Short mmCIF file of N, CA and C in Angstrom, two decimals:
data_model
loop_
_atom_site.label_atom_id
_atom_site.label_comp_id
_atom_site.label_asym_id
_atom_site.label_seq_id
_atom_site.Cartn_x
_atom_site.Cartn_y
_atom_site.Cartn_z
N MET A 1 27.63 -6.41 1.57
CA MET A 1 26.23 -6.87 2.15
C MET A 1 25.52 -6.86 0.78
N GLY A 2 24.38 -7.69 0.57
CA GLY A 2 23.41 -7.98 -0.26
C GLY A 2 22.12 -6.85 0.00
N ALA A 3 20.97 -6.75 -0.85
CA ALA A 3 19.99 -6.01 -0.48
C ALA A 3 19.03 -6.83 0.32
N VAL A 4 18.65 -6.03 1.29
CA VAL A 4 17.47 -7.11 2.27
C VAL A 4 16.23 -7.06 1.29
N MET A 5 15.28 -8.29 1.56
CA MET A 5 14.44 -8.66 0.91
C MET A 5 13.55 -7.98 1.95
N VAL A 6 12.53 -7.02 1.93
CA VAL A 6 11.52 -6.85 2.85
C VAL A 6 10.15 -7.13 2.29
N THR A 7 9.43 -8.32 2.61
CA THR A 7 7.82 -8.27 2.37
C THR A 7 7.08 -7.55 2.98
N ALA A 8 5.94 -6.89 2.34
CA ALA A 8 4.97 -6.02 3.11
C ALA A 8 3.68 -6.55 2.62
N ARG A 9 2.70 -6.45 3.68
CA ARG A 9 1.23 -6.23 3.20
C ARG A 9 0.37 -5.29 3.51
N LEU A 10 -0.61 -4.70 2.94
CA LEU A 10 -1.49 -3.90 3.16
C LEU A 10 -2.50 -4.48 4.84
N HIS A 11 -2.19 -3.59 5.40
CA HIS A 11 -3.18 -3.31 6.79
C HIS A 11 -4.32 -3.15 6.78
N HIS A 12 -4.74 -1.96 7.11
CA HIS A 12 -5.89 -1.12 6.67
C HIS A 12 -5.37 -0.20 5.83
N THR A 13 -6.87 0.24 5.28
CA THR A 13 -6.96 1.12 4.21
C THR A 13 -7.48 2.43 5.07
N VAL A 14 -6.99 3.14 5.46
CA VAL A 14 -7.45 4.15 6.54
C VAL A 14 -7.93 5.59 5.74
N LEU A 15 -9.31 6.03 6.18
CA LEU A 15 -9.95 7.29 5.37
C LEU A 15 -10.46 8.12 6.39
N ASP A 16 -9.82 9.89 6.56
CA ASP A 16 -10.16 10.57 7.33
C ASP A 16 -11.99 11.07 7.32
N CYS A 17 -12.38 11.30 8.31
CA CYS A 17 -13.64 11.75 8.15
C CYS A 17 -14.02 12.76 9.37
N PRO A 18 -15.47 13.07 9.12
CA PRO A 18 -15.53 13.80 10.43
C PRO A 18 -16.33 12.91 11.59
N ASP A 19 -16.97 11.91 11.30
CA ASP A 19 -17.46 11.07 11.88
C ASP A 19 -16.96 9.55 11.95
N PRO A 20 -16.17 9.08 12.80
CA PRO A 20 -15.83 7.87 11.93
C PRO A 20 -17.01 6.61 12.01
N ALA A 21 -17.53 6.86 13.06
CA ALA A 21 -18.91 5.89 13.56
C ALA A 21 -19.86 5.80 12.37
N ALA A 22 -20.12 7.10 12.07
CA ALA A 22 -21.33 7.05 11.07
C ALA A 22 -20.78 6.30 9.74
N THR A 23 -19.62 7.20 9.29
CA THR A 23 -18.83 6.67 8.12
C THR A 23 -19.18 5.16 8.09
N ALA A 24 -18.46 4.79 9.17
CA ALA A 24 -18.32 2.95 9.22
C ALA A 24 -19.60 2.34 9.09
N GLN A 25 -20.54 2.92 9.69
CA GLN A 25 -22.06 2.11 9.75
C GLN A 25 -22.47 2.07 8.25
N PHE A 26 -22.24 3.47 7.63
CA PHE A 26 -22.53 3.08 6.06
C PHE A 26 -21.82 2.08 5.18
N TRP A 27 -20.27 2.12 5.32
CA TRP A 27 -19.42 1.32 4.77
C TRP A 27 -19.79 -0.42 5.52
N SER A 28 -20.30 -0.50 6.51
CA SER A 28 -20.30 -1.97 7.59
C SER A 28 -22.09 -2.43 6.37
N ALA A 29 -22.76 -1.67 6.26
CA ALA A 29 -23.97 -1.72 5.98
C ALA A 29 -23.86 -2.09 4.17
N LEU A 30 -23.02 -1.30 3.71
CA LEU A 30 -22.75 -1.32 2.22
C LEU A 30 -22.09 -2.64 1.89
N LEU A 31 -20.96 -3.26 2.71
CA LEU A 31 -20.39 -4.16 2.61
C LEU A 31 -20.35 -5.56 3.23
N GLU A 32 -21.69 -5.20 3.96
CA GLU A 32 -22.32 -6.56 4.68
C GLU A 32 -21.35 -7.22 5.25
N MET A 33 -20.21 -6.20 5.90
CA MET A 33 -19.00 -6.46 6.75
C MET A 33 -19.36 -5.76 8.59
N PRO A 34 -18.92 -6.52 9.79
CA PRO A 34 -19.09 -6.00 10.94
C PRO A 34 -17.95 -4.76 11.21
N ILE A 35 -18.85 -4.28 12.21
CA ILE A 35 -17.63 -3.19 12.96
C ILE A 35 -17.00 -3.91 13.93
N SER A 36 -15.53 -4.25 13.31
CA SER A 36 -14.68 -4.85 14.39
C SER A 36 -13.89 -4.47 15.14
N TYR A 37 -14.16 -2.84 15.68
CA TYR A 37 -12.92 -2.28 16.78
C TYR A 37 -13.59 -0.79 16.51
N SER A 38 -13.81 -0.37 17.38
CA SER A 38 -14.30 1.31 17.64
C SER A 38 -13.99 1.95 18.85
N SER A 39 -13.51 3.02 18.29
CA SER A 39 -13.48 4.07 19.50
C SER A 39 -13.49 5.76 19.11
N ALA A 40 -13.77 6.39 20.05
CA ALA A 40 -14.38 7.66 19.60
C ALA A 40 -13.59 8.11 18.23
N ASP A 41 -12.45 8.00 18.00
CA ASP A 41 -11.75 8.52 16.88
C ASP A 41 -11.55 7.60 15.76
N PHE A 42 -11.71 6.33 15.91
CA PHE A 42 -11.33 5.33 14.88
C PHE A 42 -12.13 4.01 14.56
N VAL A 43 -12.64 3.76 13.78
CA VAL A 43 -13.25 2.75 13.52
C VAL A 43 -13.12 1.77 12.47
N VAL A 44 -12.65 0.43 12.49
CA VAL A 44 -12.54 -0.74 11.60
C VAL A 44 -13.76 -1.25 11.48
N VAL A 45 -13.82 -1.48 9.83
CA VAL A 45 -15.01 -2.61 9.48
C VAL A 45 -13.98 -3.80 8.48
N SER A 46 -14.34 -4.76 9.14
CA SER A 46 -13.53 -6.20 8.53
C SER A 46 -14.34 -7.17 8.97
N ASP A 47 -13.81 -8.48 8.47
CA ASP A 47 -14.49 -9.49 8.60
C ASP A 47 -14.42 -10.02 10.11
N ASN A 48 -13.42 -9.77 11.03
CA ASN A 48 -13.24 -10.13 12.11
C ASN A 48 -12.01 -8.99 12.81
N GLU A 49 -12.00 -9.22 14.14
CA GLU A 49 -11.27 -8.37 14.69
C GLU A 49 -9.70 -8.48 14.77
N HIS A 50 -8.97 -9.82 14.10
CA HIS A 50 -8.21 -10.11 13.11
C HIS A 50 -7.89 -9.65 12.48
N ALA A 51 -8.67 -9.32 11.25
CA ALA A 51 -8.62 -9.30 9.80
C ALA A 51 -8.11 -7.98 9.99
N SER A 52 -7.37 -7.63 8.54
CA SER A 52 -7.18 -6.24 8.06
C SER A 52 -8.84 -5.78 7.67
N GLY A 53 -8.72 -4.50 7.22
CA GLY A 53 -9.93 -3.94 6.73
C GLY A 53 -10.07 -2.24 6.32
N LEU A 54 -11.00 -1.89 6.29
CA LEU A 54 -11.36 -0.32 6.19
C LEU A 54 -11.44 0.21 7.39
N ALA A 55 -10.75 1.30 7.27
CA ALA A 55 -10.93 2.26 8.42
C ALA A 55 -11.29 3.64 8.65
N PHE A 56 -11.58 3.87 9.55
CA PHE A 56 -12.50 5.23 9.36
C PHE A 56 -11.57 6.35 10.64
N GLN A 57 -10.99 7.32 10.31
CA GLN A 57 -10.39 7.99 11.37
C GLN A 57 -10.98 9.60 11.76
N ARG A 58 -11.06 10.29 12.92
CA ARG A 58 -11.74 11.40 12.92
C ARG A 58 -10.95 12.63 12.35
N ALA A 59 -10.83 13.30 11.67
CA ALA A 59 -10.19 14.36 10.95
C ALA A 59 -11.38 15.82 11.30
N GLU A 60 -10.73 16.60 12.14
CA GLU A 60 -11.52 17.92 12.47
C GLU A 60 -11.43 18.55 11.21
N ASN A 61 -12.12 19.19 11.21
CA ASN A 61 -12.08 20.33 9.71
C ASN A 61 -12.25 19.80 8.37
N HIS A 62 -12.61 18.75 8.54
CA HIS A 62 -12.34 17.43 7.35
C HIS A 62 -13.35 18.22 6.22
N GLN A 63 -12.11 18.65 5.20
CA GLN A 63 -13.14 18.62 3.61
C GLN A 63 -13.18 17.66 2.81
N PRO A 64 -14.14 16.96 2.41
CA PRO A 64 -14.44 15.77 1.61
C PRO A 64 -13.98 16.13 0.40
N PRO A 65 -13.40 15.24 -0.81
CA PRO A 65 -13.15 15.54 -1.67
C PRO A 65 -14.51 15.59 -2.71
N LYS A 66 -14.10 16.76 -3.58
CA LYS A 66 -15.32 17.23 -4.49
C LYS A 66 -14.99 16.53 -5.77
N TRP A 67 -14.83 15.25 -6.29
CA TRP A 67 -14.94 14.44 -7.44
C TRP A 67 -15.39 15.30 -8.83
N PRO A 68 -14.66 15.03 -9.43
CA PRO A 68 -13.19 15.23 -9.86
C PRO A 68 -12.58 16.49 -9.30
N ASP A 69 -12.71 17.45 -8.89
CA ASP A 69 -11.80 18.43 -8.79
C ASP A 69 -10.62 18.19 -8.26
N PRO A 70 -9.88 18.73 -8.61
CA PRO A 70 -8.19 18.60 -8.34
C PRO A 70 -7.90 19.40 -6.97
N SER A 71 -8.49 20.22 -6.83
CA SER A 71 -8.52 21.41 -6.13
C SER A 71 -9.09 20.78 -4.41
N ARG A 72 -9.84 19.78 -4.49
CA ARG A 72 -9.93 18.96 -3.16
C ARG A 72 -10.14 17.62 -3.84
N PRO A 73 -9.13 16.58 -3.77
CA PRO A 73 -8.61 15.29 -4.00
C PRO A 73 -9.30 14.39 -3.13
N GLN A 74 -9.09 13.30 -3.37
CA GLN A 74 -9.70 12.08 -2.67
C GLN A 74 -8.47 12.17 -1.07
N GLN A 75 -8.75 11.55 -0.36
CA GLN A 75 -7.98 11.72 1.06
C GLN A 75 -8.10 10.07 1.57
N ILE A 76 -6.96 9.48 1.40
CA ILE A 76 -6.31 8.41 1.59
C ILE A 76 -5.29 7.91 2.41
N HIS A 77 -4.87 7.23 3.32
CA HIS A 77 -3.79 6.75 3.53
C HIS A 77 -3.85 4.89 3.60
N PHE A 78 -2.58 4.54 3.57
CA PHE A 78 -2.62 3.12 4.00
C PHE A 78 -1.92 2.93 5.07
N ASP A 79 -2.44 1.73 5.69
CA ASP A 79 -1.36 1.16 6.96
C ASP A 79 -0.84 -0.40 6.28
N VAL A 80 0.46 -0.28 6.24
CA VAL A 80 1.58 -0.90 5.55
C VAL A 80 2.01 -1.55 6.85
N MET A 81 1.30 -3.13 7.09
CA MET A 81 2.35 -4.07 7.93
C MET A 81 3.93 -4.51 7.58
N VAL A 82 4.82 -4.61 8.46
CA VAL A 82 6.32 -5.21 7.91
C VAL A 82 6.53 -5.87 9.30
N ALA A 83 7.68 -6.83 8.98
CA ALA A 83 8.01 -7.39 9.92
C ALA A 83 9.45 -6.71 10.66
N ASP A 84 9.84 -5.94 10.33
CA ASP A 84 10.99 -4.81 10.71
C ASP A 84 10.71 -3.33 10.34
N VAL A 85 10.05 -2.33 11.00
CA VAL A 85 9.72 -1.51 10.76
C VAL A 85 11.19 -0.42 10.07
N ALA A 86 12.43 -0.68 11.03
CA ALA A 86 13.27 -0.21 10.31
C ALA A 86 13.74 -0.77 8.94
N ALA A 87 13.80 -1.82 8.84
CA ALA A 87 13.99 -2.55 7.38
C ALA A 87 12.97 -2.01 6.31
N GLY A 88 11.94 -2.05 6.44
CA GLY A 88 10.94 -1.43 5.91
C GLY A 88 11.22 -0.04 5.50
N SER A 89 11.46 0.89 6.29
CA SER A 89 11.67 2.22 6.03
C SER A 89 12.67 2.28 5.24
N ALA A 90 14.36 1.60 5.25
CA ALA A 90 15.10 1.64 4.23
C ALA A 90 14.17 1.13 3.05
N ARG A 91 13.48 0.19 2.73
CA ARG A 91 13.14 -0.13 1.70
C ARG A 91 12.56 1.29 1.23
N VAL A 92 11.21 1.76 1.85
CA VAL A 92 10.45 2.63 1.11
C VAL A 92 11.44 3.53 0.62
N ARG A 93 12.58 4.28 1.33
CA ARG A 93 13.49 5.18 0.89
C ARG A 93 14.06 5.00 -0.50
N GLU A 94 14.61 3.52 -0.38
CA GLU A 94 15.31 2.89 -1.88
C GLU A 94 13.80 2.99 -2.55
N LEU A 95 12.97 2.97 -2.75
CA LEU A 95 12.03 2.97 -3.80
C LEU A 95 11.40 4.01 -3.85
N GLY A 96 11.85 5.23 -3.24
CA GLY A 96 11.61 6.22 -3.96
C GLY A 96 10.63 7.32 -3.03
N GLY A 97 10.39 6.73 -1.85
CA GLY A 97 9.55 7.24 -0.71
C GLY A 97 10.31 8.30 0.06
N THR A 98 9.41 8.92 0.51
CA THR A 98 10.12 10.16 1.64
C THR A 98 9.32 10.08 2.77
N SER A 99 10.47 9.83 3.91
CA SER A 99 9.98 10.32 5.24
C SER A 99 9.06 11.15 5.73
N LEU A 100 8.43 11.23 6.51
CA LEU A 100 7.46 12.70 6.69
C LEU A 100 7.44 12.44 8.46
N SER A 101 7.77 11.87 9.18
CA SER A 101 7.50 11.58 10.42
C SER A 101 7.38 10.19 10.92
N GLY A 102 8.63 9.85 11.98
CA GLY A 102 8.55 8.69 12.33
C GLY A 102 8.27 7.63 11.37
N SER A 103 7.32 6.45 11.50
CA SER A 103 7.04 5.45 10.78
C SER A 103 6.11 6.05 9.55
N VAL A 104 5.50 6.95 9.35
CA VAL A 104 4.72 7.89 8.17
C VAL A 104 5.69 8.52 6.95
N PHE A 105 5.01 7.78 5.95
CA PHE A 105 5.81 8.13 4.76
C PHE A 105 5.26 8.63 3.52
N ALA A 106 5.46 9.23 2.55
CA ALA A 106 4.56 9.40 1.43
C ALA A 106 5.20 8.73 0.23
N ASP A 107 4.40 8.16 -0.59
CA ASP A 107 4.76 7.61 -1.88
C ASP A 107 5.36 8.77 -2.64
N PRO A 108 5.92 8.48 -3.82
CA PRO A 108 6.64 9.24 -4.79
C PRO A 108 5.74 10.69 -5.25
N ALA A 109 3.84 10.34 -5.43
CA ALA A 109 3.15 11.18 -5.83
C ALA A 109 2.74 12.07 -4.49
N GLY A 110 3.31 11.39 -3.31
CA GLY A 110 2.83 12.53 -2.17
C GLY A 110 2.07 11.79 -1.27
N HIS A 111 1.37 10.85 -1.60
CA HIS A 111 0.33 10.19 -0.79
C HIS A 111 1.04 9.34 0.52
N PRO A 112 0.04 9.61 1.68
CA PRO A 112 0.89 9.68 2.97
C PRO A 112 0.45 8.34 3.26
N PHE A 113 1.55 7.31 4.07
CA PHE A 113 1.00 6.21 4.12
C PHE A 113 2.07 5.44 5.50
N CYS A 114 1.42 4.84 6.38
CA CYS A 114 2.58 4.28 7.79
C CYS A 114 3.11 3.08 7.48
N LEU A 115 3.88 2.88 7.99
CA LEU A 115 4.56 1.22 8.68
C LEU A 115 4.25 1.28 9.66
N ILE A 116 3.58 -0.42 9.58
CA ILE A 116 3.42 -0.54 11.02
C ILE A 116 3.87 -2.02 11.50
N LEU A 117 4.37 -2.10 12.22
CA LEU A 117 4.81 -3.64 13.14
C LEU A 117 3.73 -4.75 12.90
N ARG A 118 4.05 -5.72 11.98
CA ARG A 118 2.85 -6.37 11.80
C ARG A 118 2.57 -7.28 13.38
N PRO A 119 1.55 -6.75 13.40
CA PRO A 119 0.66 -7.53 14.95
C PRO A 119 0.78 -8.84 14.88
N THR A 120 0.61 -9.99 16.10
CA THR A 120 1.17 -11.13 16.13
C THR A 120 -0.20 -11.41 15.80
N TRP A 121 -1.09 -11.06 15.72
CA TRP A 121 -2.88 -11.80 15.30
C TRP A 121 -2.42 -12.03 14.01
N ALA A 122 -1.68 -11.20 13.01
CA ALA A 122 -1.69 -11.24 11.58
C ALA A 122 -1.28 -12.42 10.97
N PRO A 123 -1.33 -13.48 10.12
CA PRO A 123 -0.63 -14.17 9.67
C PRO A 123 1.01 -13.68 9.47
N PRO A 124 1.76 -14.38 9.51
CA PRO A 124 3.12 -14.09 9.30
C PRO A 124 2.91 -13.77 7.46
N LEU A 125 4.57 -12.96 7.38
CA LEU A 125 4.71 -12.18 6.15
C LEU A 125 5.63 -13.07 5.48
N ASP A 126 5.53 -13.36 4.10
CA ASP A 126 6.21 -14.25 3.38
C ASP A 126 7.75 -14.26 4.10
N GLY A 127 8.09 -15.35 4.13
CA GLY A 127 9.92 -15.89 5.06
C GLY A 127 10.25 -15.13 6.19
N GLU A 128 8.75 -14.74 6.89
CA GLU A 128 9.13 -14.58 8.94
C GLU A 128 8.16 -15.85 9.55
N ALA A 129 9.29 -15.95 10.73
CA ALA A 129 8.83 -16.76 11.43
C ALA A 129 7.02 -16.02 11.99
N PRO A 130 6.38 -17.38 12.66
CA PRO A 130 5.28 -17.08 13.08
C PRO A 130 5.17 -16.33 14.57
N GLU A 131 6.74 -16.59 15.13
CA GLU A 131 6.38 -15.58 16.23
C GLU A 131 7.45 -14.32 16.22
N ASP A 132 7.57 -13.86 15.21
CA ASP A 132 7.93 -12.49 15.10
C ASP A 132 6.67 -11.60 14.78
N GLY A 133 6.96 -10.77 14.90
CA GLY A 133 5.61 -9.58 14.78
C GLY A 133 5.29 -8.55 15.82
N GLY A 134 4.75 -8.04 16.34
CA GLY A 134 4.40 -6.75 17.01
C GLY A 134 3.90 -7.32 18.25
N PRO A 135 3.21 -6.41 18.88
CA PRO A 135 2.32 -6.67 20.44
C PRO A 135 1.83 -7.35 20.49
N THR A 136 0.72 -7.90 21.38
CA THR A 136 -0.66 -8.87 21.09
C THR A 136 -1.42 -7.93 22.04
N GLY A 137 -1.21 -7.17 22.53
CA GLY A 137 -2.16 -6.55 23.46
C GLY A 137 -4.02 -6.49 22.49
N ASP A 138 -3.87 -6.30 21.58
CA ASP A 138 -5.06 -5.97 20.61
C ASP A 138 -6.07 -4.82 20.51
N ALA A 139 -5.40 -4.17 21.72
CA ALA A 139 -6.24 -2.95 21.91
C ALA A 139 -6.37 -2.30 20.75
N GLN A 140 -7.52 -2.00 19.63
CA GLN A 140 -7.13 -1.35 18.47
C GLN A 140 -6.10 -1.96 17.35
N HIS A 141 -6.07 -3.45 17.32
CA HIS A 141 -5.04 -4.01 16.96
C HIS A 141 -3.30 -3.45 17.14
N ASP A 142 -3.73 -3.11 18.59
CA ASP A 142 -1.86 -2.98 19.22
C ASP A 142 -1.67 -1.87 18.21
N ARG A 143 -2.67 -0.94 17.81
CA ARG A 143 -2.23 0.24 16.92
C ARG A 143 -2.10 1.53 17.78
N THR A 144 -1.03 1.65 18.69
CA THR A 144 -1.01 2.96 19.31
C THR A 144 -0.34 4.31 18.96
N ASP A 145 -0.61 5.45 19.58
CA ASP A 145 0.04 6.68 18.45
C ASP A 145 1.89 6.21 18.34
N GLN A 146 2.10 6.06 18.87
CA GLN A 146 3.77 5.53 18.51
C GLN A 146 4.01 4.72 17.59
N GLU A 147 3.30 3.60 17.21
CA GLU A 147 3.12 2.76 15.93
C GLU A 147 2.68 3.44 14.99
N HIS A 148 1.50 4.52 14.75
CA HIS A 148 0.78 4.99 13.79
C HIS A 148 1.04 6.45 14.15
N SER A 149 2.02 7.06 13.84
CA SER A 149 2.74 8.15 14.12
C SER A 149 2.19 9.32 13.44
N ILE A 150 0.94 9.83 12.50
CA ILE A 150 0.27 10.62 12.42
C ILE A 150 -0.20 11.29 13.33
N GLN A 151 0.82 12.92 13.70
CA GLN A 151 0.82 13.48 14.85
C GLN A 151 -0.93 14.05 15.08
N LYS A 152 -1.81 14.20 14.46
CA LYS A 152 -3.05 14.42 14.79
C LYS A 152 -3.60 13.96 13.28
N PRO A 153 -5.03 13.25 13.26
CA PRO A 153 -5.79 12.76 12.37
C PRO A 153 -5.72 14.61 11.24
N GLY A 154 -5.28 14.40 9.86
CA GLY A 154 -5.66 15.58 9.07
C GLY A 154 -4.48 16.41 9.28
N SER A 155 -3.63 16.07 9.79
CA SER A 155 -2.39 16.92 10.02
C SER A 155 -1.30 16.90 8.96
N LEU A 156 -1.34 15.74 8.44
CA LEU A 156 -0.52 15.48 7.30
C LEU A 156 -0.28 16.56 5.82
N PRO A 157 0.38 17.12 5.11
CA PRO A 157 0.55 17.89 4.38
C PRO A 157 -0.17 16.97 3.27
N ARG A 158 -1.44 17.53 2.17
CA ARG A 158 -1.90 16.67 1.38
C ARG A 158 -1.50 17.60 0.12
#
């Protein structure tokens, strides 16, 4: 059996912060982009509610980076959409990534990221039929605690 080709595309770039709304307001104004989704703990800045973008998640006891002090480095993780989380997980491990929890992984340098099932509102990935993909409820782009299985914001090893 040959290797399975898995195509992936960046979904959101997610930044930990103490106040997602305030941080999103800053970036929304700076980038002249609207806030396309907002809850108490998670806010997205993107062109529209069906676009990937820059997201901000509440992290209690957040310690901001002190550039360029390596004792408090940058804090970021990516949401990466895939057509098949199991196949994507296998590909991540094949490339040298490490499973942290569920669909949460670390790259070889230890940076955390999440694999999420491509929501149906997102364009199909290369080689994928348009009807494939994840849930359609659009509640926070179908991002549930199960799909985005970081236990609690700020709880991943840094």
